[in-house]
Coordinates of C-alpha atoms in Angstrom, one line a residue:
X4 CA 23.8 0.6 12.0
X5 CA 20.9 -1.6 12.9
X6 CA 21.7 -5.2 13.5
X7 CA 18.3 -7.5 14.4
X8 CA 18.7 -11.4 14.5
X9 CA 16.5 -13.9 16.2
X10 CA 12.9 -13.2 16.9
X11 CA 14.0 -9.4 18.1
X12 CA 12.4 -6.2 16.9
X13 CA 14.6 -3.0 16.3
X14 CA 12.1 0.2 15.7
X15 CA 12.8 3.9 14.1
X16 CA 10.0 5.9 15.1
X17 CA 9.0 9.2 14.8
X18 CA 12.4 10.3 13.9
X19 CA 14.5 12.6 11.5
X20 CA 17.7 10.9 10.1
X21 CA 19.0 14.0 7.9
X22 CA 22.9 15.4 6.3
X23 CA 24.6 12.5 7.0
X24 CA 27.4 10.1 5.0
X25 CA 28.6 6.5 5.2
X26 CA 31.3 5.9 7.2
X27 CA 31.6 1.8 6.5
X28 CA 33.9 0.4 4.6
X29 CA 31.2 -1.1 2.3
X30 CA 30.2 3.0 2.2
X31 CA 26.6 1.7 2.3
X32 CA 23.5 3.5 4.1
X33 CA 24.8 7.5 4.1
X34 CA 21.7 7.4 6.5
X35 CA 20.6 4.1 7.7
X36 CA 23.0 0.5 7.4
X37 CA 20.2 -1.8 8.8
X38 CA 20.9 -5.8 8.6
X39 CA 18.0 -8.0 9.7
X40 CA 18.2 -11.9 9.9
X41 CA 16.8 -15.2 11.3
X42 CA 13.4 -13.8 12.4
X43 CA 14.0 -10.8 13.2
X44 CA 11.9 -7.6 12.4
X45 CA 12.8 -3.9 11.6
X46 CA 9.7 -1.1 11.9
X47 CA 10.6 2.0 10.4
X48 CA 7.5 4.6 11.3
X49 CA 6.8 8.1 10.2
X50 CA 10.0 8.8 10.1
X51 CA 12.3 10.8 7.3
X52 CA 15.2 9.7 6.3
X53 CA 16.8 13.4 3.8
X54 CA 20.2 14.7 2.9
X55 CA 22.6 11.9 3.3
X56 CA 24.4 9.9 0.7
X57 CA 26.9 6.4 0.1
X58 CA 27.9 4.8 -2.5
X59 CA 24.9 2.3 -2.3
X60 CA 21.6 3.4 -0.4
X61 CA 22.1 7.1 0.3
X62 CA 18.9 7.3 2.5
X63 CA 18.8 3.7 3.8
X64 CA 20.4 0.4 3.0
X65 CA 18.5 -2.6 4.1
X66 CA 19.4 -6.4 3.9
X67 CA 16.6 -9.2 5.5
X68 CA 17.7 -12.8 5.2
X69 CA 16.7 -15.9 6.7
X70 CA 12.8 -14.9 6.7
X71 CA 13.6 -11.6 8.1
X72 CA 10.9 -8.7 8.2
X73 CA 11.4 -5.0 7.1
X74 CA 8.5 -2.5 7.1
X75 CA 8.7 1.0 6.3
X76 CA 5.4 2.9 6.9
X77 CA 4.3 6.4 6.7
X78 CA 8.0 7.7 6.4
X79 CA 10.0 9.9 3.8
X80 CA 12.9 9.3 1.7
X81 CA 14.0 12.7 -0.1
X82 CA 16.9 14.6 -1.3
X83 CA 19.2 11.3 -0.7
X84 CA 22.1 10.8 -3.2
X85 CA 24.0 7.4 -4.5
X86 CA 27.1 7.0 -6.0
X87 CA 26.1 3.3 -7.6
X88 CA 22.6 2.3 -7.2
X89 CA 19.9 3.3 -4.6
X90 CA 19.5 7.0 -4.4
X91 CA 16.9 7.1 -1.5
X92 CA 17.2 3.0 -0.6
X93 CA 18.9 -0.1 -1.4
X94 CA 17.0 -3.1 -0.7
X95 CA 18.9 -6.8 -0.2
X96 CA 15.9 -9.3 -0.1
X97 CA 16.8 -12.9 0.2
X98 CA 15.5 -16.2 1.8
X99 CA 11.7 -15.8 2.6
X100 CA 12.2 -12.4 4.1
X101 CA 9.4 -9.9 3.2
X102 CA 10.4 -6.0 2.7
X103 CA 7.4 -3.7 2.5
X104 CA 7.1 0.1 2.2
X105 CA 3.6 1.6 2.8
X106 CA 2.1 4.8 3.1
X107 CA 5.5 6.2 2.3
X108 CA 7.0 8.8 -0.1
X109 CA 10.4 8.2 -1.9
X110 CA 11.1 11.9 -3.7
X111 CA 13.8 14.4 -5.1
X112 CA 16.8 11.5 -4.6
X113 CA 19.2 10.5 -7.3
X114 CA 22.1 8.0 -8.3
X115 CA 24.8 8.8 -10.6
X116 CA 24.3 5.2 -12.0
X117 CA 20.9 2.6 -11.4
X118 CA 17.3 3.3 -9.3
X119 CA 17.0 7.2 -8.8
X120 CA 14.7 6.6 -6.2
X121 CA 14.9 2.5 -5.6
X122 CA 17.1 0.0 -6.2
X123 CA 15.6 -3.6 -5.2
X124 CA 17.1 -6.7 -5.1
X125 CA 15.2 -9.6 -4.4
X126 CA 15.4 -13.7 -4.0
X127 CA 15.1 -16.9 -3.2
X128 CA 11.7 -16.9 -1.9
X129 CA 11.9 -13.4 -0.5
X130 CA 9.1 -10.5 -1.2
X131 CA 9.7 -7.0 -1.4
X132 CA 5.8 -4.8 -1.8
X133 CA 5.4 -1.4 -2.5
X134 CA 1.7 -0.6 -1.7
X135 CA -0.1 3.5 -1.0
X136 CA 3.2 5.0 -1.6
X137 CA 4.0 7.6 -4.1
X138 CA 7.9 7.4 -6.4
X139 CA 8.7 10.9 -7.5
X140 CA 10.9 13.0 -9.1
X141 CA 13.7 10.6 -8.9
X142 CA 16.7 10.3 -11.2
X143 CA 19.2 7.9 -12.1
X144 CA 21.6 8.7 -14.6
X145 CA 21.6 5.0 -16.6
X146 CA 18.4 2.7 -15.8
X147 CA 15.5 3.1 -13.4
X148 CA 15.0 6.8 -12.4
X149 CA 12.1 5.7 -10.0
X150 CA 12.9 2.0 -9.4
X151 CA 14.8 -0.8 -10.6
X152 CA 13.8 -4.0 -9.2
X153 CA 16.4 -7.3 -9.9
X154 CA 14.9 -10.9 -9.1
X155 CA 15.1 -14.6 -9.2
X156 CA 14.7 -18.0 -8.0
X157 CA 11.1 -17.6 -6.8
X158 CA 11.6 -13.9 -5.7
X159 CA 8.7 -11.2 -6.5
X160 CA 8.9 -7.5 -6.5
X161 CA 5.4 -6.0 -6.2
X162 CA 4.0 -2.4 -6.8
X163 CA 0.9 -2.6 -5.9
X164 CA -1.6 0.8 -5.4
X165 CA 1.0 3.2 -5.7
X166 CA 2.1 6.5 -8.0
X167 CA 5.2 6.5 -9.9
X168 CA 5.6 10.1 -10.9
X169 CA 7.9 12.7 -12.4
X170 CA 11.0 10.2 -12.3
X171 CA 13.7 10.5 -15.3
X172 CA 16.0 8.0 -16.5
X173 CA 18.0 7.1 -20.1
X174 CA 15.9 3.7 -19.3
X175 CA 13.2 3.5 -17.4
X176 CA 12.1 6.7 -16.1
X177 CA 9.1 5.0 -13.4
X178 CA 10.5 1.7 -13.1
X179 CA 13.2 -0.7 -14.8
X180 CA 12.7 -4.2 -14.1
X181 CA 16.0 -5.9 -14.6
X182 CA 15.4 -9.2 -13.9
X183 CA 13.0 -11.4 -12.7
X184 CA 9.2 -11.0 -11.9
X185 CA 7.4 -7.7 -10.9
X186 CA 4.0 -7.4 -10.1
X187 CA 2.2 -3.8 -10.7
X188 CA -1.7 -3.4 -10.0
X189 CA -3.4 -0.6 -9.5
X190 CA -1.1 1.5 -10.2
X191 CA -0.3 5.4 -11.4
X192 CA 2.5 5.3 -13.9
X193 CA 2.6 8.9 -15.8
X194 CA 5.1 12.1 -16.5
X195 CA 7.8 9.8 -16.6
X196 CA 10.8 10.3 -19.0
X197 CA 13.0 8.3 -21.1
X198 CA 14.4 8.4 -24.1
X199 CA 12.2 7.1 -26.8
X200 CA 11.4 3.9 -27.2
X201 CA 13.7 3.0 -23.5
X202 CA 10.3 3.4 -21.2
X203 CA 9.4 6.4 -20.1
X204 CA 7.3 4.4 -18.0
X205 CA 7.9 0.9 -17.6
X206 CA 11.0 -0.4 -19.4
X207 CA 11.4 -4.1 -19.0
X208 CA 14.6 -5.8 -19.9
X209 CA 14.4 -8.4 -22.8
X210 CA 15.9 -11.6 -21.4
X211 CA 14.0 -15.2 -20.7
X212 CA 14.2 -14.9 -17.1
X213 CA 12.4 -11.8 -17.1
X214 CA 8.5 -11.1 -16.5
X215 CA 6.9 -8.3 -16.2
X216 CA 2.9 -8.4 -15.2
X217 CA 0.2 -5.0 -15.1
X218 CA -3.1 -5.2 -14.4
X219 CA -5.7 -2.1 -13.7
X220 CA -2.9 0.4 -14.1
X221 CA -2.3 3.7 -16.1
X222 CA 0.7 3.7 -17.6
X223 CA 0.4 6.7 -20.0
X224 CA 0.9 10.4 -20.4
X225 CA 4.8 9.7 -20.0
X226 CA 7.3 11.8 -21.8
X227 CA 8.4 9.7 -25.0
X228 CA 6.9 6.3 -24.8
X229 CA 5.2 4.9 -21.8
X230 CA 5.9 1.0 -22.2
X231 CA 9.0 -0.8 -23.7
X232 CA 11.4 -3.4 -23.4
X233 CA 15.0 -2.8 -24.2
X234 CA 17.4 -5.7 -25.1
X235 CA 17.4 -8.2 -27.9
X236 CA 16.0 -11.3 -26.0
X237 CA 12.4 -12.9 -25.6
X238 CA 10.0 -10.3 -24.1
X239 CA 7.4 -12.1 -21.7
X240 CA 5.1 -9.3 -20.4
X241 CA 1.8 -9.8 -19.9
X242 CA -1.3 -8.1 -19.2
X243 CA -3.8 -9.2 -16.7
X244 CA -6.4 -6.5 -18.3
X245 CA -8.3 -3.7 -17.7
X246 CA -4.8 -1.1 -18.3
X247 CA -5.3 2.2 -19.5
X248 CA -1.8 2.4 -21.7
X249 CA -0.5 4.9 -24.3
X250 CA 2.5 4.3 -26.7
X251 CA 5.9 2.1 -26.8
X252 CA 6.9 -1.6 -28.4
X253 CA 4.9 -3.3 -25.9
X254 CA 1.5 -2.1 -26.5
X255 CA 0.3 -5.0 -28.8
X256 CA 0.6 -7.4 -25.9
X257 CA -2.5 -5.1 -24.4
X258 CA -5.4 -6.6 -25.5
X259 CA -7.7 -8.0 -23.5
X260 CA -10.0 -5.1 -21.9
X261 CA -7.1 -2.8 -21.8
X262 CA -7.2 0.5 -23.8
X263 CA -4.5 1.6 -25.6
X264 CA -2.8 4.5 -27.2
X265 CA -4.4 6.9 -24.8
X266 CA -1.9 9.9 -24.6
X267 CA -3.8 12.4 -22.2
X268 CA -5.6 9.6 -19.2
X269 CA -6.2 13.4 -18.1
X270 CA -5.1 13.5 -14.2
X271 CA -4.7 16.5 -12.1
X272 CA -1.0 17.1 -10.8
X273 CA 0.6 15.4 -8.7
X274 CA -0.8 17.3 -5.1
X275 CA -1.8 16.3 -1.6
X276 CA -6.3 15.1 -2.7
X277 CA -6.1 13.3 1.4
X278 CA -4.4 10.6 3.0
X279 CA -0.9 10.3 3.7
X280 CA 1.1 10.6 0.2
X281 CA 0.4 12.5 -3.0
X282 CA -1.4 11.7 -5.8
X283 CA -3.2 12.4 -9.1
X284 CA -6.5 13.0 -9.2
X285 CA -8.4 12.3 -12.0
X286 CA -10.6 14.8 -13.8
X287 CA -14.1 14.6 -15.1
X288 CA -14.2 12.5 -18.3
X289 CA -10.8 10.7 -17.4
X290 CA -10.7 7.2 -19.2
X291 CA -9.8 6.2 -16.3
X292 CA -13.2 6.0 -14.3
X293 CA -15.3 3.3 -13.9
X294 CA -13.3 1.9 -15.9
X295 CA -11.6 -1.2 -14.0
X296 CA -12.9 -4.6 -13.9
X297 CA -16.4 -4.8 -13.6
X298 CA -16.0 -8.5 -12.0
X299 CA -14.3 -7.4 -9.0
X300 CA -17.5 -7.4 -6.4
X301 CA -14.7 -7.4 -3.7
X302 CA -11.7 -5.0 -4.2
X303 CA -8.5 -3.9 -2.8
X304 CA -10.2 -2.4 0.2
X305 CA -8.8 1.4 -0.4
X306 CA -7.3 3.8 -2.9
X307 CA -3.7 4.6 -2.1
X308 CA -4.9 7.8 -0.3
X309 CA -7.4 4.7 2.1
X310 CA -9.9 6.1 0.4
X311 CA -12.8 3.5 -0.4
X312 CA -12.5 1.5 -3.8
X313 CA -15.5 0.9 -5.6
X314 CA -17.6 3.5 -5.9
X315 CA -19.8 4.7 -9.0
X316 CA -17.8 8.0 -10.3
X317 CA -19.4 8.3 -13.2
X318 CA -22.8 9.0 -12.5
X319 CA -24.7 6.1 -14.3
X320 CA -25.9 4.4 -11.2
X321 CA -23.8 1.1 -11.0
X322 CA -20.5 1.3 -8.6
X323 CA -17.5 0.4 -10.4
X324 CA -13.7 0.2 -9.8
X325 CA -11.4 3.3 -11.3
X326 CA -8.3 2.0 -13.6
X327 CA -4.8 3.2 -11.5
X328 CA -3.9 4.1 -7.7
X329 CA -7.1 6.7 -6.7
X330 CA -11.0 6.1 -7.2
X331 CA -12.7 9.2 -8.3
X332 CA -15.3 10.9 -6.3
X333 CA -14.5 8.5 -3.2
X334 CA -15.6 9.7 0.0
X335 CA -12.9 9.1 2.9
X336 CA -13.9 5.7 5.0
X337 CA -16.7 6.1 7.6
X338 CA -15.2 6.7 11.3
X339 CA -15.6 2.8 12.8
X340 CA -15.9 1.2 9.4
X341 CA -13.1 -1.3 9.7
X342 CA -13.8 -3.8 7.1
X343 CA -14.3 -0.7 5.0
X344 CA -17.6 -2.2 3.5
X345 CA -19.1 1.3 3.4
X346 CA -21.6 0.5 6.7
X347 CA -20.1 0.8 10.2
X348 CA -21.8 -2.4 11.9
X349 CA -21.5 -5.2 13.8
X350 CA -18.6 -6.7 11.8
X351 CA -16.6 -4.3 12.6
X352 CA -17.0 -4.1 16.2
X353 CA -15.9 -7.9 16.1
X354 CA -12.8 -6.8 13.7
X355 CA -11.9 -3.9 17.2
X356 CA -12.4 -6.8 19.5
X357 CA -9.9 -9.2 17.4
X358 CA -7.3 -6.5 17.8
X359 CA -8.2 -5.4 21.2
X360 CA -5.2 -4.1 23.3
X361 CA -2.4 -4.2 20.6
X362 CA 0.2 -1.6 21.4
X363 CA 0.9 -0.8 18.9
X364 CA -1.7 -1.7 16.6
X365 CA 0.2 -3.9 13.6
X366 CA 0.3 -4.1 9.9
X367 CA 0.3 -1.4 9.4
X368 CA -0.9 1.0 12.7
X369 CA -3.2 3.4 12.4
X370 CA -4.9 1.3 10.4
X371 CA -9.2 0.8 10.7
X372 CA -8.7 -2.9 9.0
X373 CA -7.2 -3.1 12.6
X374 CA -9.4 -1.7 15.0
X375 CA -7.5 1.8 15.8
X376 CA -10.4 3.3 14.9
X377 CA -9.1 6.5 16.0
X378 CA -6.0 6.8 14.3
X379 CA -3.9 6.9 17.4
X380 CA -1.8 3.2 17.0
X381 CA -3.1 1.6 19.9
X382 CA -6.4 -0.3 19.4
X383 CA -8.4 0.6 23.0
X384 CA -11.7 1.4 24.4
X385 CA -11.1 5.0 22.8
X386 CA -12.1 2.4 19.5
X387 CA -15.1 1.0 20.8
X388 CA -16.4 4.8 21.3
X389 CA -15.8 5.7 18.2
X390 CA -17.5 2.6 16.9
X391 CA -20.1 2.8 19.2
X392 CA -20.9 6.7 17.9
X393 CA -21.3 5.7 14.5
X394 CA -22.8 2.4 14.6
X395 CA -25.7 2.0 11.6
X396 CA -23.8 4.7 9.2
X397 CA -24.0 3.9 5.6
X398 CA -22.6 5.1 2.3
X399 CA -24.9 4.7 -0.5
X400 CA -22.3 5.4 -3.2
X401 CA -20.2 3.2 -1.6
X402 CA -20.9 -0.9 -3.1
X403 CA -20.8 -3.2 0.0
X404 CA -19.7 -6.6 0.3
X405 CA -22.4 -9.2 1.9
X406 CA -21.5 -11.3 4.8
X407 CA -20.7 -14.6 4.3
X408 CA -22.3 -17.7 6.9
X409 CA -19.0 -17.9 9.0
X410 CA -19.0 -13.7 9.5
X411 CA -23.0 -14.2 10.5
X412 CA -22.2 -16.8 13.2
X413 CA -19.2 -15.1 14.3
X414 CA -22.0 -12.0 15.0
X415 CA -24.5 -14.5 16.8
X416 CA -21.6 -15.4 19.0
X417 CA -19.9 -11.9 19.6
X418 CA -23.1 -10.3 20.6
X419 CA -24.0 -13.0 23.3
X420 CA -20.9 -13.0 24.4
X421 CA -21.8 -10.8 28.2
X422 CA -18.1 -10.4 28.8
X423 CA -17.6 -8.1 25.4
X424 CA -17.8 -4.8 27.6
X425 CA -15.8 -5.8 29.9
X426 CA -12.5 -5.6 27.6
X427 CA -13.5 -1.8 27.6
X428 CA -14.2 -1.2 31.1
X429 CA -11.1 -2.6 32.0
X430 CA -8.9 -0.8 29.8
X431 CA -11.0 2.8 30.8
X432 CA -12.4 2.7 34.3
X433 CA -12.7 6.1 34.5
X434 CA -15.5 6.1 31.9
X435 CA -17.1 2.7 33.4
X436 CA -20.8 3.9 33.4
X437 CA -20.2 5.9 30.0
X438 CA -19.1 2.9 28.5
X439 CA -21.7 0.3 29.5
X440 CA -24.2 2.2 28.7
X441 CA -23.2 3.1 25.2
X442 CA -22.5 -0.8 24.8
X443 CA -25.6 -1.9 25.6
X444 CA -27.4 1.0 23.5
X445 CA -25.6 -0.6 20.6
X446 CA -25.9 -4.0 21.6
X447 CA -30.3 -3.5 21.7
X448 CA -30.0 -2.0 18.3
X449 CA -27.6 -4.7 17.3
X450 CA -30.6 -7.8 18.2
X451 CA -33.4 -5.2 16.8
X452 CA -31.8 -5.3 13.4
X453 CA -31.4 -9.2 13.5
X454 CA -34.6 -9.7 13.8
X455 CA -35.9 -7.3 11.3
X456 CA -33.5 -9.0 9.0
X457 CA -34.9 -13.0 10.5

């Protein structure tokens, strides 16, 4: 068990958790029991978290209270079983806390009641976000084989970037939400199964406290129906456009720039097409590409593989965002590029100074948005060399975003600023003179393309 109050930080890293059973009374957590409250923080990194089982949570139960944080990054929930609810996790989210899972894969677990692969319960003002992660063949033998998330009083759940595949469920084979509000964007839903008419997909429970929003999401191909609510109360779902949806009792509230009744959004299977969690691919001619919102100049900066976003995939010249979790014909993000604009510049060398000696880099590490150019979790000089050796690289497929008048003063004062290669030598003095020089090679062709651009 994992107890974190105050502003203290308890971390999992790099670790196997596997075969194990609860042993609290509560029979809670067969793997992980973690409690986190009043400030305090719990980091669970690449880690895998297999084979166990409770009651409630057989990988992992986690309650955050009191604006409590709980990350889960990189990591792997699998073959976990729940008597209850929770197969792989349990999630208590209450008071202002914020739970997120990133980068992760929840697979193969299953409950003998609710949320195969998730069961999330979030309020008063708390936040639980499921972003780049992949839900898959999960199974819950009532509601929610891939997740069921419960809210209220100003609680949110949020899927947002992710793949919900494969999961099975009476109700709700991707995701039930119970109660309250859930947010899904950009978003894979497909190969899901229900029974008909129970969504095989999304299956949203008919009651007035309960809102369901999807925006730039597939939610078809499912076994059965894709999209449904169940229950015998007011339905408040609402699209926020640009869905690519097939069949079920909710489709006429898809209107506006959504297409509907597409059975086939013709995806590869679910396999490993880069970054850290699998995902479906989608083939030539897929309704799917170029098809998101042609208004969004400045998107979620990466697929769910971190993958650049808006690129053009279907050949006709003008870059525009794919519909779901993966942008087709993507190149991976240029080595240095940390704003992930598509040009490795001097924008980017300010973002690796901003994050300069974190150890580790934060939210989430490895990340380029935070200057750990390398991939290594600790933003360094090693980052400024990597930066340095790609400096003026440029995607052309790739639609960039321009700079705004604070970002071009911020450059004016960055690159007079004579103490900028110091932060390197000091942290490498053993490549002193490599370094300096590099810098100020990059630094002359920093002012030469100012004042070509003057």
């Amino acid at each position: 068990m994992a107890r974190t109050s105050g502003q203290a930080t308890t971390s999992i890293q790099d670790s196997v958790v596997a075969d194990n059973a609860s042993q609290n009374p509560a029979d809670r957590g067969g793997g992980v029991f973690a409690y986190t409250s009043a400030g305090g923080r719990l980091d669970i990194t690449r880690t895998t978290i297999s084979g166990s089982a409770a009651d409630s949570g057989g990988g992992i139960v986690t309650t955050s209270t009191g604006n409590a944080t709980v990350t889960m990054l990189q990591s792997t929930v699998s073959g976990n079983f729940a008597n209850s609810y929770g197969g792989g996790i349990t999630i208590y989210n209450y008071f202002g806390s914020e739970v997120t899972i990133s980068e992760s894969s929840i697979s193969g677990n299953s409950s003998n009641a609710r949320g195969g692969g998730v069961d999330a319960r979030t309020y008063v003002e708390a936040t639980t976000t499921f972003e780049r992660s992949t839900i898959s063949g999960n199974t819950a033998n009532t509601e929610g084989g891939g997740v069921r998330t419960l809210s209220g009083r100003m609680g949110m759940a949020v899927i947002h970037g992710s793949t919900l595949s494969g999961n099975v469920a009476p109700t709700g084979g991707g995701i039930l939400n119970f109660s309250g509000a859930t947010d899904i964007s950009h978003t894979t839903i497909t190969l899901n199964q229900a029974t008909d008419g129970a969504g095989s997909g999304i299956a949203t429970r008919a009651t007035s406290d309960t809102v369901t929003s999807v925006q730039s999401s597939v939610v078809a191909g499912n076994v059965n129906s894709d999209i449904d609510a169940v229950g015998e109360g007011p339905v408040v779902i609402t699209s926020l456009g640009y869905n690519i949806v097939g069949e079920g009792n909710q489709i006429p509230l898809f209107t506006e720039h959504d297409q509907t009744g597409v059975t086939s959004p013709l995806l590869a299977p679910l396999a490993a097409n880069g970054g850290p969690t699998l995902t479906h691919l989608p083939l030539p001619g897929s309704p799917v590409i170029d098809a998101g919102d042609p208004a969004i100049l400045t998107p979620p900066a990466i697929d769910q593989r971190g993958f650049y976003r808006i690129v053009d995939g279907d050949g006709d010249g003008v870059a525009r965002i794919d519909v779901g979790a993966v942008e087709s014909s993507s190149p991976p993000p240029l080595a240095g590029d940390g704003n992930l604009d598509g040009t490795v510049d001097e924008l980017d060398y300010i973002l690796w100074k901003g994050f300069f000696h974190d150890n580790p880099a934060h939210d989430p590490p490895a990340a380029p948005q935070n200057g750990d150019y390398n991939d290594d979790g600790v933003v360094d000089g090693l980052d400024y060399l990597v930066w340095a050796d790609n400096y003026g690289r440029h995607l052309e497929t790739v639609a960039s975003m321009s700079s705004s008048a604070e970002e071009q003063s911020a450059l004016s004062v960055a690159f007079e600023d004579d103490d900028a290669s110091a932060l390197v030598i000091d942290d490498l003095l053993v490549m002193e003179r490599q370094l300096s020089r590099a810098f100020d090679a990059v630094l002359g062709k920093a002012h030469e393309k100012r004042k070509c651009t003057d």
